[in-house]
Coordinates of C-alpha atoms and ligand atoms in Angstrom, one line a residue:
X1 CA 141.3 124.5 106.7
X2 CA 137.7 125.0 105.7
X3 CA 135.8 128.2 106.5
X4 CA 132.7 127.6 108.6
X5 CA 130.2 127.9 105.8
X6 CA 126.9 127.0 107.4
X7 CA 123.8 127.2 105.3
X8 CA 120.6 127.5 107.2
X9 CA 117.1 128.6 106.7
X10 CA 117.5 131.9 108.7
X11 CA 114.1 132.0 110.3
X12 CA 114.0 128.2 110.4
X13 CA 111.7 126.0 108.4
X14 CA 108.0 126.8 108.3
X15 CA 105.8 125.4 111.1
X16 CA 103.9 123.3 108.6
X17 CA 107.1 122.0 107.0
X18 CA 108.6 121.1 110.4
X19 CA 105.5 119.4 111.7
X20 CA 105.2 117.7 108.3
X21 CA 108.3 115.8 109.0
X22 CA 106.4 113.9 111.7
X23 CA 103.6 112.8 109.3
X24 CA 104.9 109.3 108.7
X25 CA 104.6 108.6 112.4
X26 CA 101.2 110.2 112.7
X27 CA 99.3 107.2 114.1
X28 CA 101.9 106.2 116.6
X29 CA 102.1 109.8 117.7
X30 CA 98.3 110.0 118.2
X31 CA 98.4 106.8 120.2
X32 CA 101.3 108.1 122.4
X33 CA 99.4 111.4 122.9
X34 CA 96.2 109.4 123.9
X35 CA 98.2 107.3 126.4
X36 CA 99.8 110.5 127.7
X37 CA 96.4 112.1 128.1
X38 CA 95.1 109.0 130.0
X39 CA 98.2 109.2 132.3
X40 CA 97.6 112.9 133.2
X41 CA 93.8 112.4 133.3
X42 CA 94.4 109.6 135.8
X43 CA 96.6 111.9 137.9
X44 CA 94.0 114.6 137.9
X45 CA 91.2 112.1 138.8
X46 CA 93.5 110.6 141.5
X47 CA 94.0 114.0 143.1
X48 CA 90.3 114.9 142.8
X49 CA 89.1 111.6 144.2
X50 CA 91.7 111.6 147.0
X51 CA 90.7 115.1 148.0
X52 CA 87.0 114.1 148.1
X53 CA 87.8 110.9 150.0
X54 CA 89.8 112.8 152.7
X55 CA 87.0 115.3 153.1
X56 CA 84.4 112.6 153.3
X57 CA 86.6 110.5 155.7
X58 CA 86.8 113.5 158.1
X59 CA 83.0 113.1 158.5
X60 CA 83.6 109.5 159.8
X61 CA 81.1 107.8 157.5
X62 CA 80.8 104.0 157.4
X63 CA 83.4 102.1 155.4
X64 CA 80.8 101.4 152.6
X65 CA 80.5 105.1 151.9
X66 CA 84.3 105.2 151.1
X67 CA 84.6 101.9 149.3
X68 CA 84.1 103.1 145.7
X69 CA 86.5 106.0 146.2
X70 CA 89.2 103.7 147.7
X71 CA 88.9 101.5 144.6
X72 CA 89.0 104.6 142.3
X73 CA 92.1 106.0 144.1
X74 CA 93.9 102.6 143.7
X75 CA 92.8 102.3 140.0
X76 CA 94.0 105.8 139.1
X77 CA 97.2 105.5 141.1
X78 CA 98.2 102.3 139.4
X79 CA 96.9 103.0 135.9
X80 CA 98.7 106.3 135.5
X81 CA 102.0 104.4 135.8
X82 CA 100.9 102.0 133.1
X83 CA 99.6 104.8 130.8
X84 CA 102.9 106.7 131.3
X85 CA 104.9 103.6 130.4
X86 CA 102.9 103.0 127.3
X87 CA 103.2 106.6 126.2
X88 CA 107.0 106.5 126.5
X89 CA 107.2 103.2 124.7
X90 CA 105.0 104.2 121.8
X91 CA 106.4 107.7 121.6
X92 CA 110.1 106.6 121.6
X93 CA 109.3 103.9 119.1
X94 CA 107.7 106.4 116.8
X95 CA 110.6 108.8 117.2
X96 CA 113.3 106.3 116.5
X97 CA 111.6 104.9 113.5
X98 CA 111.1 108.4 112.1
X99 CA 114.7 109.4 112.7
X100 CA 116.0 106.2 111.1
X101 CA 113.9 106.9 108.0
X102 CA 114.9 110.5 107.9
X103 CA 118.6 109.6 108.2
X104 CA 118.3 107.1 105.3
X105 CA 116.5 109.7 103.2
X106 CA 119.2 112.2 104.1
X107 CA 122.0 109.8 103.2
X108 CA 120.3 108.8 99.9
X109 CA 120.2 112.4 98.9
X110 CA 123.8 112.9 99.8
X111 CA 124.5 110.0 97.6
X112 CA 122.6 111.6 94.8
X113 CA 124.5 114.9 95.3
X114 CA 128.0 113.2 95.4
X115 CA 130.4 114.0 94.1
X116 CA 129.7 117.1 92.1
X117 CA 127.1 118.6 94.4
X118 CA 128.7 117.9 97.7
X119 CA 131.3 120.7 97.8
X120 CA 128.3 123.1 98.5
X121 CA 128.5 121.8 102.1
X122 CA 131.4 121.3 104.3
X123 CA 132.0 117.7 105.6
X124 CA 131.7 118.4 109.3
X125 CA 128.6 120.5 108.8
X126 CA 127.0 117.7 106.8
X127 CA 127.8 115.3 109.6
X128 CA 126.3 117.7 112.2
X129 CA 123.1 117.9 110.1
X130 CA 122.9 114.1 109.6
X131 CA 123.6 113.3 113.2
X132 CA 122.9 116.2 115.5
X133 CA 120.1 118.0 113.6
X134 CA 118.2 114.8 112.8
X135 CA 118.6 113.8 116.5
X136 CA 117.2 117.1 117.6
X137 CA 114.0 116.3 115.7
X138 CA 113.2 113.6 118.2
X139 CA 112.2 116.4 120.5
X140 CA 109.5 117.3 118.0
X141 CA 108.0 113.8 118.5
X142 CA 108.6 113.5 122.2
X143 CA 108.6 117.0 123.7
X144 CA 106.5 119.1 121.3
X145 CA 103.6 117.3 119.6
X146 CA 102.4 115.0 122.5
X147 CA 102.4 117.7 125.2
X148 CA 100.3 120.0 123.1
X149 CA 97.9 117.2 122.1
X150 CA 97.6 116.0 125.7
X151 CA 97.1 119.6 127.0
X152 CA 94.3 120.1 124.6
X153 CA 92.6 116.8 125.2
X154 CA 92.8 116.7 129.0
X155 CA 92.6 120.5 129.6
X156 CA 89.1 120.6 128.0
X157 CA 88.0 117.7 130.3
X158 CA 89.5 119.2 133.5
X159 CA 87.9 122.6 132.8
X160 CA 84.6 121.0 132.0
X161 CA 84.7 119.0 135.3
X162 CA 85.6 122.1 137.3
X163 CA 82.8 124.1 135.5
X164 CA 80.3 121.4 136.4
X165 CA 81.3 121.6 140.1
X166 CA 81.5 125.4 140.1
X167 CA 81.4 127.6 137.0
X168 CA 83.5 130.4 138.6
X169 CA 86.2 127.9 139.6
X170 CA 86.1 126.4 136.1
X171 CA 86.4 129.9 134.5
X172 CA 89.4 130.7 136.8
X173 CA 91.1 127.5 135.8
X174 CA 90.3 128.1 132.1
X175 CA 91.9 131.6 132.1
X176 CA 95.0 130.4 134.0
X177 CA 95.4 127.4 131.8
X178 CA 95.0 129.5 128.6
X179 CA 97.6 132.0 129.8
X180 CA 99.9 129.2 130.7
X181 CA 99.3 127.4 127.3
X182 CA 99.7 130.5 125.1
X183 CA 101.3 133.6 126.7
X184 CA 104.1 131.8 128.6
X185 CA 105.2 129.6 125.7
X186 CA 104.9 132.6 123.3
X187 CA 107.3 134.5 125.6
X188 CA 109.8 131.6 126.0
X189 CA 109.4 130.8 122.3
X190 CA 110.5 134.4 121.4
X191 CA 113.5 134.2 123.7
X192 CA 114.3 130.7 122.4
X193 CA 114.2 131.4 118.7
X194 CA 117.3 133.5 118.5
X195 CA 119.2 131.1 120.7
X196 CA 118.1 128.2 118.6
X197 CA 119.3 129.8 115.4
X198 CA 122.7 130.5 116.9
X199 CA 122.9 127.1 118.5
X200 CA 122.2 125.2 115.3
X201 CA 124.9 127.3 113.5
X202 CA 127.4 126.8 116.2
X203 CA 126.9 123.1 116.5
X204 CA 127.5 122.7 112.8
X205 CA 130.6 124.9 113.1
X206 CA 131.9 123.0 116.1
X207 CA 131.6 119.6 114.4
X208 CA 133.2 121.0 111.3
X209 CA 136.1 122.3 113.4
X210 CA 136.5 119.0 115.1
X211 CA 136.6 117.1 111.8
X212 CA 139.2 119.6 110.5
X213 CA 141.2 119.4 113.7
X214 CA 141.3 115.6 113.5
X215 CA 141.9 115.3 109.8
X216 CA 144.4 118.1 109.6
X217 CA 146.2 117.2 112.9
X218 CA 149.5 116.5 111.1
X219 CA 149.5 119.8 109.1
X220 CA 148.4 121.8 112.1
X221 CA 151.3 120.4 114.1
X222 CA 153.8 121.0 111.3
X223 CA 152.8 124.6 110.8
X224 CA 152.5 125.2 114.6
X225 CA 148.8 126.2 114.2
X226 CA 147.3 123.7 116.6
X227 CA 147.0 126.2 119.5
X228 CA 145.1 128.7 117.3
X229 CA 142.7 126.0 116.0
X230 CA 142.1 124.6 119.5
X231 CA 141.4 128.1 120.7
X232 CA 138.8 128.5 118.0
X233 CA 137.1 125.2 119.0
X234 CA 137.3 126.3 122.7
X235 CA 135.6 129.6 121.8
X236 CA 132.9 127.8 119.8
X237 CA 132.4 125.5 122.8
X238 CA 132.2 128.5 125.2
X239 CA 129.6 130.2 123.0
X240 CA 127.5 126.9 123.0
X241 CA 127.8 126.7 126.7
X242 CA 126.5 130.3 127.0
X243 CA 123.6 129.5 124.8
X244 CA 122.8 126.4 126.9
X245 CA 122.9 128.5 130.0
X246 CA 120.5 131.1 128.4
X247 CA 118.2 128.2 127.3
X248 CA 118.2 126.9 130.8
X249 CA 117.3 130.3 132.3
X250 CA 114.5 130.7 129.6
X251 CA 113.2 127.3 130.5
X252 CA 113.4 128.1 134.2
X253 CA 111.5 131.4 133.7
X254 CA 108.8 129.6 131.8
X255 CA 108.4 127.0 134.5
X256 CA 108.4 129.7 137.2
X257 CA 105.6 131.7 135.4
X258 CA 103.6 128.5 134.9
X259 CA 103.9 127.6 138.6
X260 CA 102.8 131.1 139.5
X261 CA 99.7 130.7 137.3
X262 CA 99.0 127.3 138.9
X263 CA 99.1 128.8 142.3
X264 CA 96.8 131.7 141.3
X265 CA 94.3 129.2 139.7
X266 CA 94.2 127.0 142.8
X267 CA 93.9 130.1 145.1
X268 CA 91.2 131.6 142.9
X269 CA 89.2 128.3 142.7
X270 CA 89.5 127.9 146.5
X271 CA 88.3 131.5 147.0
X272 CA 85.2 131.0 144.8
X273 CA 84.7 127.5 146.3
X274 CA 84.8 128.9 149.9
X275 CA 82.3 131.6 149.0
X276 CA 80.0 129.0 147.4
X277 CA 80.2 126.7 150.4
X278 CA 79.5 129.8 152.6
X279 CA 76.4 130.6 150.6
X280 CA 75.3 127.0 150.6
X281 CA 75.7 126.6 146.8
X282 CA 78.4 123.9 147.1
X283 CA 79.0 120.9 149.4
X284 CA 82.1 121.4 151.6
X285 CA 83.2 117.9 150.5
X286 CA 84.1 119.3 147.0
X287 CA 86.2 122.2 148.3
X288 CA 89.4 120.1 148.5
X289 CA 88.8 118.9 144.9
X290 CA 88.5 122.5 143.6
X291 CA 91.9 123.3 145.1
X292 CA 93.8 120.3 143.9
X293 CA 92.4 119.9 140.4
X294 CA 93.9 123.2 139.0
X295 CA 97.3 122.2 140.5
X296 CA 97.1 118.8 138.9
X297 CA 95.8 120.3 135.6
X298 CA 98.9 122.4 135.5
X299 CA 100.9 119.3 135.0
X300 CA 99.4 119.6 131.5
X301 CA 100.8 123.0 130.7
X302 CA 104.1 123.0 132.6
X303 CA 105.9 121.2 129.7
X304 CA 104.6 123.7 127.1
X305 CA 107.3 126.4 127.5
X306 CA 110.0 123.8 127.1
X307 CA 107.9 122.4 124.2
X308 CA 107.9 125.8 122.5
X309 CA 111.7 126.1 123.0
X310 CA 112.1 122.6 121.6
X311 CA 109.9 123.6 118.6
X312 CA 112.1 126.6 117.9
X313 CA 115.1 124.3 117.9
X314 CA 113.4 121.7 115.8
X315 CA 112.5 124.4 113.2
X316 CA 116.2 125.4 112.9
X317 CA 117.3 121.8 112.6
X318 CA 114.5 121.1 110.1
X319 CA 115.7 124.1 108.0
X320 CA 119.2 122.8 107.9
X321 CA 118.0 119.4 106.9
X322 CA 115.7 120.8 104.2
X323 CA 118.7 122.9 102.9
X324 CA 120.3 119.6 102.0
X325 CA 117.2 117.6 101.0
X326 CA 116.1 120.5 98.7
X327 CA 119.5 120.9 97.0
X328 CA 118.8 119.6 93.5
X329 CA 121.0 116.6 92.6
X330 CA 123.4 117.3 89.7
X331 CA 122.0 114.3 88.0
X332 CA 118.5 112.8 88.2
X333 CA 117.4 109.5 86.8
X334 CA 114.5 109.5 84.4
X335 CA 111.3 107.9 85.6
X336 CA 111.5 105.2 82.8
X337 CA 115.2 104.8 81.9
X338 CA 116.1 103.2 78.7
X339 CA 117.9 99.8 79.2
X340 CA 121.3 99.7 77.7
X341 CA 122.2 96.7 75.5
X342 CA 125.1 94.4 76.1
X343 CA 128.7 95.2 75.0
X344 CA 130.8 96.3 73.2
X345 CA 129.9 99.8 74.4
X346 CA 130.6 103.2 72.8
X347 CA 130.8 106.3 74.9
X348 CA 130.6 109.7 73.1
X349 CA 130.6 113.3 74.2
X350 CA 129.1 115.8 71.7
X351 CA 129.7 119.5 72.2
X352 CA 129.5 119.1 76.0
X353 CA 129.2 122.2 78.1
X354 CA 129.2 121.7 81.9
X355 CA 129.5 123.5 85.2
X356 CA 129.1 122.7 88.9
X357 CA 126.2 123.9 90.9
X358 CA 128.5 126.4 92.6
X359 CA 130.7 127.5 89.7
X360 CA 130.4 131.0 88.3
X361 CA 131.2 130.1 84.7
X362 CA 131.3 126.9 82.6
X363 CA 134.1 124.5 83.3
X364 CA 133.7 122.5 80.1
X365 CA 133.0 124.4 76.8
X366 CA 131.9 122.3 73.9
X367 CA 134.0 119.1 74.2
X368 CA 133.7 116.3 71.7
X369 CA 135.1 112.8 72.5
X370 CA 134.7 109.4 71.0
X371 CA 135.5 106.3 73.1
X372 CA 134.6 103.5 70.7
X373 CA 135.2 99.9 71.8
X374 CA 138.9 99.2 72.3
X375 CA 139.9 102.8 71.7
X376 CA 142.6 104.5 73.9
X377 CA 142.1 108.3 74.2
X378 CA 144.3 110.5 76.3
X379 CA 143.4 113.9 77.7
X380 CA 146.2 116.2 78.7
X381 CA 146.1 119.8 80.0
X382 CA 147.2 122.1 82.8
X383 CA 145.9 121.8 86.3
X384 CA 142.3 123.1 86.5
X385 CA 141.7 122.8 82.8
X386 CA 138.6 120.6 83.4
X387 CA 140.0 117.1 82.9
X388 CA 138.4 115.6 86.0
X389 CA 135.2 117.4 85.3
X390 CA 135.1 115.7 81.9
X391 CA 135.5 112.4 83.7
X392 CA 132.6 113.4 86.0
X393 CA 130.3 114.1 83.0
X394 CA 131.3 110.8 81.3
X395 CA 130.5 109.0 84.6
X396 CA 127.1 110.7 84.8
X397 CA 128.0 112.4 88.0
X398 CA 127.3 115.8 86.4
X399 CA 124.7 116.6 83.8
X400 CA 126.0 118.7 80.9
X401 CA 124.5 122.2 80.6
X402 CA 124.5 121.8 76.8
X403 CA 125.4 119.0 74.4
X404 CA 125.1 115.3 75.2
X405 CA 126.9 112.3 76.4
X406 CA 125.8 109.2 74.6
X407 CA 126.2 105.6 75.7
X408 CA 125.6 103.3 72.7
X409 CA 123.7 106.2 71.1
X410 CA 121.4 106.8 74.1
X411 CA 121.8 110.1 75.9
X412 CA 122.9 109.5 79.5
X413 CA 119.9 111.6 80.8
X414 CA 117.7 108.9 79.5
X415 CA 119.6 106.1 81.3
X416 CA 119.9 104.9 84.8
X417 CA 123.1 106.4 86.3
X418 CA 124.0 103.2 88.2
X419 CA 123.6 101.2 85.0
X420 CA 125.9 103.6 83.2
X421 CA 128.4 103.3 86.0
X422 CA 128.4 99.5 85.8
X423 CA 129.8 100.0 82.3
X424 CA 132.0 103.0 82.8
X425 CA 134.4 103.0 85.8
X426 CA 137.1 105.2 87.1
X427 CA 140.3 105.1 89.0
X428 CA 140.4 108.4 90.8
X429 CA 143.3 110.8 91.3
X430 CA 142.9 110.0 95.1
X431 CA 141.0 106.7 95.4
X432 CA 139.1 106.6 98.7
X433 CA 139.9 103.7 101.0
X434 CA 137.4 102.8 103.7
X435 CA 138.4 102.3 107.3
X436 CA 138.1 98.5 106.9
X437 CA 140.3 95.5 105.9
X438 CA 142.2 95.3 102.7
X439 CA 139.8 92.6 101.5
X440 CA 136.7 94.7 102.3
X441 CA 138.1 97.6 100.3
X442 CA 138.9 95.4 97.3
X443 CA 135.6 93.5 97.4
X444 CA 133.8 96.8 96.9
X445 CA 134.5 96.3 93.3
X446 CA 133.5 92.6 93.1
X447 CA 131.7 91.2 96.1
X448 CA 132.0 87.7 94.9
X449 CA 135.8 87.7 94.5
X450 CA 137.7 85.0 96.3
X451 CA 140.7 85.7 98.4
X452 CA 142.8 84.3 95.4
X453 CA 141.2 86.8 93.1
X454 CA 142.1 89.6 95.5
X455 CA 145.7 88.4 96.0
X456 CA 146.0 88.1 92.2
X457 CA 144.8 91.7 91.6
X458 CA 147.2 93.0 94.3
X459 CA 150.0 91.0 92.6
X460 CA 149.3 92.5 89.2
X461 CA 149.7 96.1 90.6
X462 CA 153.0 95.2 92.3
X463 CA 151.6 94.7 95.8
X464 CA 152.2 90.9 95.9
X465 CA 155.3 91.2 98.1
X466 CA 153.6 93.8 100.3
X467 CA 150.7 91.5 100.9
X468 CA 153.1 88.6 101.6
X469 CA 154.7 90.7 104.3
X470 CA 151.5 91.5 106.1
X471 CA 150.9 89.5 109.3
X472 CA 147.1 89.6 108.8
X473 CA 147.3 89.4 105.0
X474 CA 144.0 90.5 103.4
X475 CA 142.5 91.0 106.8
X476 CA 144.9 93.9 107.5
X477 CA 143.0 97.1 108.5
X478 CA 144.0 100.0 106.3
X479 CA 142.9 102.8 108.7
X480 CA 140.8 105.9 108.1
X481 CA 141.2 106.8 104.4
X482 CA 143.9 104.2 104.2
X483 CA 146.1 106.2 106.6
X484 CA 148.2 103.1 107.5
X485 CA 149.4 102.8 103.9
X486 CA 151.6 104.9 101.7
X487 CA 150.2 107.2 99.0
X488 CA 151.4 104.8 96.3
X489 CA 150.0 101.7 98.0
X490 CA 146.6 103.4 98.3
X491 CA 146.7 104.3 94.6
X492 CA 147.7 100.8 93.6
X493 CA 144.8 99.4 95.7
X494 CA 142.5 101.7 93.9
X495 CA 143.8 100.3 90.6
X496 CA 143.5 96.7 91.8
X497 CA 139.9 97.5 92.5
X498 CA 139.4 98.7 88.9
X499 CA 141.0 95.4 87.7
X500 CA 138.5 93.4 89.8
X501 CA 135.6 95.5 88.6
X502 CA 136.6 94.8 85.0
X503 CA 134.6 97.7 83.5
X504 CA 134.3 97.7 79.7
X505 CA 135.1 101.4 79.7
X506 CA 137.7 102.7 82.1
X507 CA 138.6 106.3 82.9
X508 CA 142.0 106.7 84.6
X509 CA 142.4 110.1 86.3
X510 CA 146.2 110.3 86.7
X511 CA 146.3 106.8 88.1
X512 CA 150.0 106.7 88.7
X513 CA 150.6 110.1 90.2
X514 CA 152.2 108.8 93.5
X515 CA 154.2 106.0 91.8
X516 CA 157.8 105.8 90.7
X517 CA 158.4 105.1 87.1
X518 CA 158.9 101.3 87.5
X519 CA 155.7 100.9 89.6
X520 CA 153.8 103.2 87.1
X521 CA 154.9 101.0 84.2
X522 CA 153.8 97.8 86.1
X523 CA 150.4 99.3 86.9
X524 CA 149.8 100.4 83.3
X525 CA 150.9 97.0 82.1
X526 CA 148.3 95.4 84.4
X527 CA 145.6 97.7 83.2
X528 CA 146.3 97.1 79.5
X529 CA 147.5 93.4 79.4
X530 CA 144.1 91.7 79.4
X531 CA 141.9 94.4 78.0
X532 CA 142.2 94.6 74.2
X533 CA 138.5 95.4 73.9
X534 CA 138.3 97.8 76.8
X535 CA 138.1 101.5 75.9
X536 CA 140.3 103.7 78.0
X537 CA 140.4 107.4 78.7
X538 CA 143.6 108.3 80.3
X539 CA 143.9 111.7 82.0
X540 CA 147.5 112.7 82.3
X541 CA 149.8 115.6 83.1
X542 CA 152.8 113.9 81.5
X543 CA 153.0 113.1 77.9
X544 CA 155.5 110.3 77.8
X545 CA 153.9 107.0 76.8
X546 CA 151.0 108.7 74.9
X547 CA 152.6 107.8 71.5
X548 CA 150.4 104.7 71.3
X549 CA 147.1 106.6 72.1
X550 CA 144.6 106.5 69.3
X551 CA 143.8 110.2 70.0
X552 CA 145.1 112.8 72.3
X553 CA 143.0 115.8 73.4
X554 CA 144.8 118.9 74.6
X555 CA 142.4 120.7 77.0
X556 CA 142.8 124.4 77.9
X557 CA 140.1 126.2 79.9
X558 CA 137.5 123.5 79.3
X559 CA 138.0 123.5 75.5
X560 CA 139.9 121.1 73.3
X561 CA 142.5 123.3 71.6
X562 CA 144.4 120.5 69.8
X563 CA 143.5 116.9 69.0
X564 CA 145.1 114.1 67.0
X565 CA 147.7 111.3 67.4
X566 CA 151.0 112.0 69.0
X567 CA 152.7 112.2 65.6
X568 CA 150.1 114.5 64.2
X569 CA 150.3 116.8 67.2
X570 CA 154.1 116.9 67.0
X571 CA 153.8 117.8 63.3
X572 CA 151.4 120.6 64.1
X573 CA 154.0 122.2 66.4
X574 CA 151.4 123.6 68.8
X575 CA 151.1 123.5 72.6
X576 CA 151.4 119.7 72.7
X577 CA 154.6 119.7 70.8
X578 CA 156.0 122.5 73.0
X579 CA 155.2 120.5 76.1
X580 CA 156.6 117.3 74.6
X581 CA 159.9 118.9 73.8
X582 CA 160.1 120.6 77.2
X583 CA 159.4 117.2 78.8
X584 CA 162.0 115.5 76.6
X585 CA 164.7 118.0 77.7
X586 CA 163.8 117.5 81.3
X587 CA 163.8 113.8 80.8
X588 CA 167.2 113.7 79.2
X589 CA 168.6 115.7 82.1
X590 CA 167.0 113.1 84.4
X591 CA 168.5 110.3 82.3
X592 CA 172.0 111.6 82.8
X593 CA 171.4 111.8 86.6
X594 CA 172.4 108.6 88.5
X595 CA 169.3 106.8 89.8
X596 CA 169.0 105.4 93.2
X597 CA 166.6 102.6 92.2
X598 CA 167.0 101.0 88.8
X599 CA 163.6 100.8 87.1
X600 CA 163.6 98.0 84.7
X601 CA 161.6 98.5 81.6
X602 CA 158.3 96.5 81.7
X603 CA 157.4 95.0 78.4
X604 CA 153.8 95.8 77.8
X605 CA 153.3 95.2 74.1
X606 CA 151.7 98.0 72.2
X607 CA 150.6 100.0 75.2
X608 CA 152.4 102.8 77.1
X609 CA 155.6 102.0 78.8
X610 CA 156.2 105.3 80.7
X611 CA 153.0 106.7 82.0
X612 CA 154.5 108.6 84.8
X613 CA 152.3 111.5 85.8
X614 CA 154.1 113.2 88.7
X615 CA 154.5 116.7 87.4
X616 CA 152.1 119.6 87.4
X617 CA 152.1 120.9 83.8
X618 CA 151.5 124.5 85.0
Ligands
ATP1 N1 133.0 120.0 92.7 C1 133.3 121.2 92.2 N2 132.6 122.3 92.5 C2 132.9 123.5 91.9 N3 134.0 123.7 91.1 C3 134.8 122.6 90.9 C4 134.5 121.3 91.4 N4 135.5 120.5 91.0 C5 136.3 121.2 90.3 N5 135.9 122.5 90.2 C6 136.5 123.6 89.4 O1 136.4 123.2 88.0 C7 137.6 123.6 87.4 C8 138.2 122.3 86.7 O2 138.6 121.4 87.7 P1 139.0 119.9 87.3 O3 139.1 119.2 88.6 O4 138.2 119.4 86.3 O5 140.5 120.2 86.8 P2 141.6 119.2 86.3 O6 141.9 119.5 84.9 O7 141.2 117.8 86.6 O8 142.8 119.7 87.2 P3 144.0 118.7 87.9 O9 144.9 118.4 86.8 O10 144.6 119.7 88.9 O11 143.4 117.6 88.5 C9 138.6 124.2 88.4 O12 138.5 125.6 88.2 C10 138.0 123.8 89.7 O13 138.2 124.8 90.6
MG2 MG1 141.8 116.5 88.0

C-alpha cells in the first residue's frame, strides 16, 4: 500500500503563475468579461430606468413622456438575458479549451517523465492532479477573472452615474463597493487559503486511497485489511466534508457581509438623496434611482468573496500541477537531433553511471557493454543489482550521470528518443496490457498488422490453442492490466508484441519469469528463430541456457564484476561459477523429482534451450 505522499507548493503557486495559466484564453476571457459587464450594466440600467419610470408615472404624465423609458426598460430587460447567455457561452468555451490544452500538456509531460521519473508521484495522486486539480482551474476562468474584470468595468460606470446624480450618494456607493470588493474578499480569502491547501492535499490522498483500494482489493481481502483501509478512506472523506462545510460557512459569511454593505449603501444614498430633495438640490424623480442603483451595483461585488475563495483553491491546484510540469524529465531530446542511419545497428554503453531522480546513490557504476549486430549478451545478477536500470539507460528512458550510450557511434543524448526506441525495444518483466481487446494490445506494436499476423504471433509464443478456444477470438477483452488472463499469458502476449514490432535490437528483461520450462523454451525459440541479425540483451536470474551467449555480464551493485563467455566464467571460478554449480545441483534434484507435466525439449538450433528465470538469485 502506498503512503500518501503528496507534493504540493505549500503556499500555493504565485498569483502571477496561476493567472498566467489563463493566458492562452486571454481574448475569449476578455470577451466573456465584456459580455458579463454588459449583462450587469443592463441590470443596473433596468433598475435605474424602472425606478425613474415608476416615480414619473406617479405624476400621471402623458403616455409620450414615458414612451422612451418603456422602450429602455424592455431593451435592458431583454438584452441582459442575451448578454448573460453570451458570457456563459464564451466563458465556458474558453475554460474547456484551456483545460483540454492543459491536460494534454500535463499528459505529455508525464510521458516524458515515464518510466524513470514517475515514481516521484503516486499514481492516484497523479490522477487527482490531472483530473481534479485541472478541473478546479476552470473556476479561475469562470468564477475568478470575469467577476473581477466585470466589477471593475461596471463599478466605475455605476459610481460615476451616481456621482453625476448626487456626489454624496456616489461617494457612499464608492466606499461601500470598495469595502465589498477588497476587505470582504480579503477576509474570506484568508479563511479560505488554509482550507484550500488541506482540501487539495486530501483530494489527492483520497483518489490515491481509492486507486489502492481497487487495485489491491484481492490482497486487502486476503490479509483481512479491507476494514482498516475503508476506515482510512472514510476518515479522509469525513475530513473533506468538514472542509466543504467550513468553505460553505466562509462563503456564507462573505455573502452576508456584502449584503450588509449593499443595504448600508442603499440606505446612505437614500438618506443623502432625501436631504438633497428636501433642500431642492435634486428632483424627487431620481430618489428611487439613488436607492436601487447601489443594490443593483452590489450584484457586481457579491461574487467576489467566492471568487477569492476560488482563487485560493486555484492557486493550490496550480501549485500541484506545476509540481509535475516543473519536474525535469529524466531524458530530454536535443533541439536538433542527429538522424540515425539504417541498420545494422550497434548499441554500446561506455563507462555508464546512472541514478534515478529520487535515488540517494548511483545505481549503475561504470558499466561497459557492446551489442554489435547479431550479438547475444546476457546480464545476470541478484535482485536490485541494477539490471533493469541498465535496460532503462539503453532504451533512453534514463540519461547517464556519466559515461555514454552510443547508437551507431552517436551518443543517445544527441538523438531523438523515439527514434532510438524504434530501433531498440524491450519485453518488460511485467508487460503492461491495456484494458482493451487482445487485438488492440497486439497492434500497439504494429498498427498495420492483419488479424493473420496477430494470430501467427500468438501461435509462435504458444498461445495458438488459447486463441482458438476464445469465443470472441482476437476481439476478447483482456481486462484492466490484463486481469482476465494468467500471468504467463500476459507475459507471452508481451513477447508476441515484441515479435510483431521486430526491433533490430531487443532487450528481454526476464521475459519468461512466469512460464513453465516448456513454455519458456517455446518463447525463446520464437524470439531467436528468425532473428539471426538481431542483437539481444537478455536479463536473467537463471543461468541455464546462457552457454550460447556471446558474452555474459555479472552485475553486482551496479558494477560488472565478471564478464566473458560461459566457459571462460566457469574457468575463472568466481561468482558466476559458484551460482552455476549451485543451480546445477538444484536442477539435478529437480530432475530426479517426478514431473507433473512432461516438458518436451524444443529444438532451437544454436540458441538457448532452457531460459527459465523463475528463481530470485538472492
Ligand atoms: N524508478 C526508480 N526510482 C528510484 N529507484 C529505483 C527505480 N527503479 C529501481 N530503483 C532502484 O534501483 C536499484 C536497481 O533496481 P533495478 O530494477 O535495476 O534492479 P534489478 O537488477 O532489475 O532487480 P530485479 O532482478 O529484482 O528486477 C534498486 O535499488 C531499486 O530500488
Ligand atoms: Mg529488474
